[in-house]
Amino acid sequence: MGIKGIEARDGEEIFIADDFQKLARKTVKILQDKTLIEKIGRKSKDLVKKKYSWRKSARELDK
């Protein structure tokens, strides 16, 4: 999965895996843990709003 340039942390805002087995294990883990799903969802949404919103992108282009 390409994540270069994205300011997300593995296990915090996103899950990163470099092979299918690791991806499968992480997928099962998140599907079995409602608290983890909610935490990752909340943190990833906050990250996108903070770093990758249309407004933020427009400000970066104006520089």
PDB file of C-alpha atoms in Angstrom:
ATOM      1  CA  MET A   1       0.000   0.000   0.000  1.00  0.00           C
ATOM      2  CA  GLY A   2       1.388   3.397  -0.861  1.00  0.00           C
ATOM      3  CA  ILE A   3       1.471   5.750   2.096  1.00  0.00           C
ATOM      4  CA  LYS A   4       4.409   7.961   1.203  1.00  0.00           C
ATOM      5  CA  GLY A   5       3.602  11.580   2.001  1.00  0.00           C
ATOM      6  CA  ILE A   6       0.647  10.756   4.251  1.00  0.00           C
ATOM      7  CA  GLU A   7       1.176  11.738   7.872  1.00  0.00           C
ATOM      8  CA  ALA A   8      -0.610   8.752   9.405  1.00  0.00           C
ATOM      9  CA  ARG A   9       0.823   6.388  12.012  1.00  0.00           C
ATOM     10  CA  ASP A  10       0.443   2.636  11.889  1.00  0.00           C
ATOM     11  CA  GLY A  11      -2.019   1.490  14.528  1.00  0.00           C
ATOM     12  CA  GLU A  12      -3.139   5.043  15.285  1.00  0.00           C
ATOM     13  CA  GLU A  13      -4.869   6.513  12.223  1.00  0.00           C
ATOM     14  CA  ILE A  14      -4.242   3.677   9.775  1.00  0.00           C
ATOM     15  CA  PHE A  15      -3.037   0.113   9.514  1.00  0.00           C
ATOM     16  CA  ILE A  16       0.026  -0.496   7.356  1.00  0.00           C
ATOM     17  CA  ALA A  17       1.069  -3.921   6.102  1.00  0.00           C
ATOM     18  CA  ASP A  18       3.738  -4.918   3.630  1.00  0.00           C
ATOM     19  CA  ASP A  19       2.267  -8.311   2.773  1.00  0.00           C
ATOM     20  CA  PHE A  20      -1.140  -9.958   2.518  1.00  0.00           C
ATOM     21  CA  GLN A  21      -0.764 -12.066   5.678  1.00  0.00           C
ATOM     22  CA  LYS A  22      -0.037  -9.011   7.829  1.00  0.00           C
ATOM     23  CA  LEU A  23      -2.906  -7.140   6.215  1.00  0.00           C
ATOM     24  CA  ALA A  24      -5.255 -10.058   6.917  1.00  0.00           C
ATOM     25  CA  ARG A  25      -4.159 -10.264  10.575  1.00  0.00           C
ATOM     26  CA  LYS A  26      -4.628  -6.535  11.077  1.00  0.00           C
ATOM     27  CA  THR A  27      -8.023  -6.643   9.367  1.00  0.00           C
ATOM     28  CA  VAL A  28      -9.225  -9.461  11.621  1.00  0.00           C
ATOM     29  CA  LYS A  29      -7.878  -7.609  14.670  1.00  0.00           C
ATOM     30  CA  ILE A  30      -9.753  -4.411  13.896  1.00  0.00           C
ATOM     31  CA  LEU A  31     -12.973  -6.237  13.004  1.00  0.00           C
ATOM     32  CA  GLN A  32     -12.930  -8.054  16.353  1.00  0.00           C
ATOM     33  CA  ASP A  33     -12.298  -4.976  18.493  1.00  0.00           C
ATOM     34  CA  LYS A  34     -15.087  -2.385  18.491  1.00  0.00           C
ATOM     35  CA  THR A  35     -13.076   0.001  20.676  1.00  0.00           C
ATOM     36  CA  LEU A  36     -10.137  -0.147  18.267  1.00  0.00           C
ATOM     37  CA  ILE A  37     -12.424   0.437  15.274  1.00  0.00           C
ATOM     38  CA  GLU A  38     -13.864   3.538  16.950  1.00  0.00           C
ATOM     39  CA  LYS A  39     -10.419   4.847  17.963  1.00  0.00           C
ATOM     40  CA  ILE A  40      -8.888   4.379  14.504  1.00  0.00           C
ATOM     41  CA  GLY A  41     -11.985   5.850  12.861  1.00  0.00           C
ATOM     42  CA  ARG A  42     -11.995   8.928  15.082  1.00  0.00           C
ATOM     43  CA  LYS A  43      -8.246   9.547  14.762  1.00  0.00           C
ATOM     44  CA  SER A  44      -8.185   9.030  10.999  1.00  0.00           C
ATOM     45  CA  LYS A  45     -11.145  11.385  10.520  1.00  0.00           C
ATOM     46  CA  ASP A  46      -9.444  14.025  12.685  1.00  0.00           C
ATOM     47  CA  LEU A  47      -6.202  13.633  10.712  1.00  0.00           C
ATOM     48  CA  VAL A  48      -7.970  14.111   7.387  1.00  0.00           C
ATOM     49  CA  LYS A  49      -9.830  17.192   8.644  1.00  0.00           C
ATOM     50  CA  LYS A  50      -6.627  18.700  10.037  1.00  0.00           C
ATOM     51  CA  LYS A  51      -4.127  17.873   7.284  1.00  0.00           C
ATOM     52  CA  TYR A  52      -6.022  17.127   4.085  1.00  0.00           C
ATOM     53  CA  SER A  53      -9.131  19.317   3.948  1.00  0.00           C
ATOM     54  CA  TRP A  54     -10.008  21.338   0.848  1.00  0.00           C
ATOM     55  CA  ARG A  55      -9.374  24.522   2.820  1.00  0.00           C
ATOM     56  CA  LYS A  56      -5.912  23.339   3.908  1.00  0.00           C
ATOM     57  CA  SER A  57      -5.062  22.273   0.355  1.00  0.00           C
ATOM     58  CA  ALA A  58      -6.158  25.655  -1.011  1.00  0.00           C
ATOM     59  CA  ARG A  59      -4.006  27.494   1.542  1.00  0.00           C
ATOM     60  CA  GLU A  60      -0.996  25.370   0.558  1.00  0.00           C
ATOM     61  CA  LEU A  61      -1.535  26.216  -3.110  1.00  0.00           C
ATOM     62  CA  ASP A  62      -1.707  29.940  -2.319  1.00  0.00           C
ATOM     63  CA  LYS A  63       1.765  29.906  -0.750  1.00  0.00           C
TER      64      LYS A  63
END
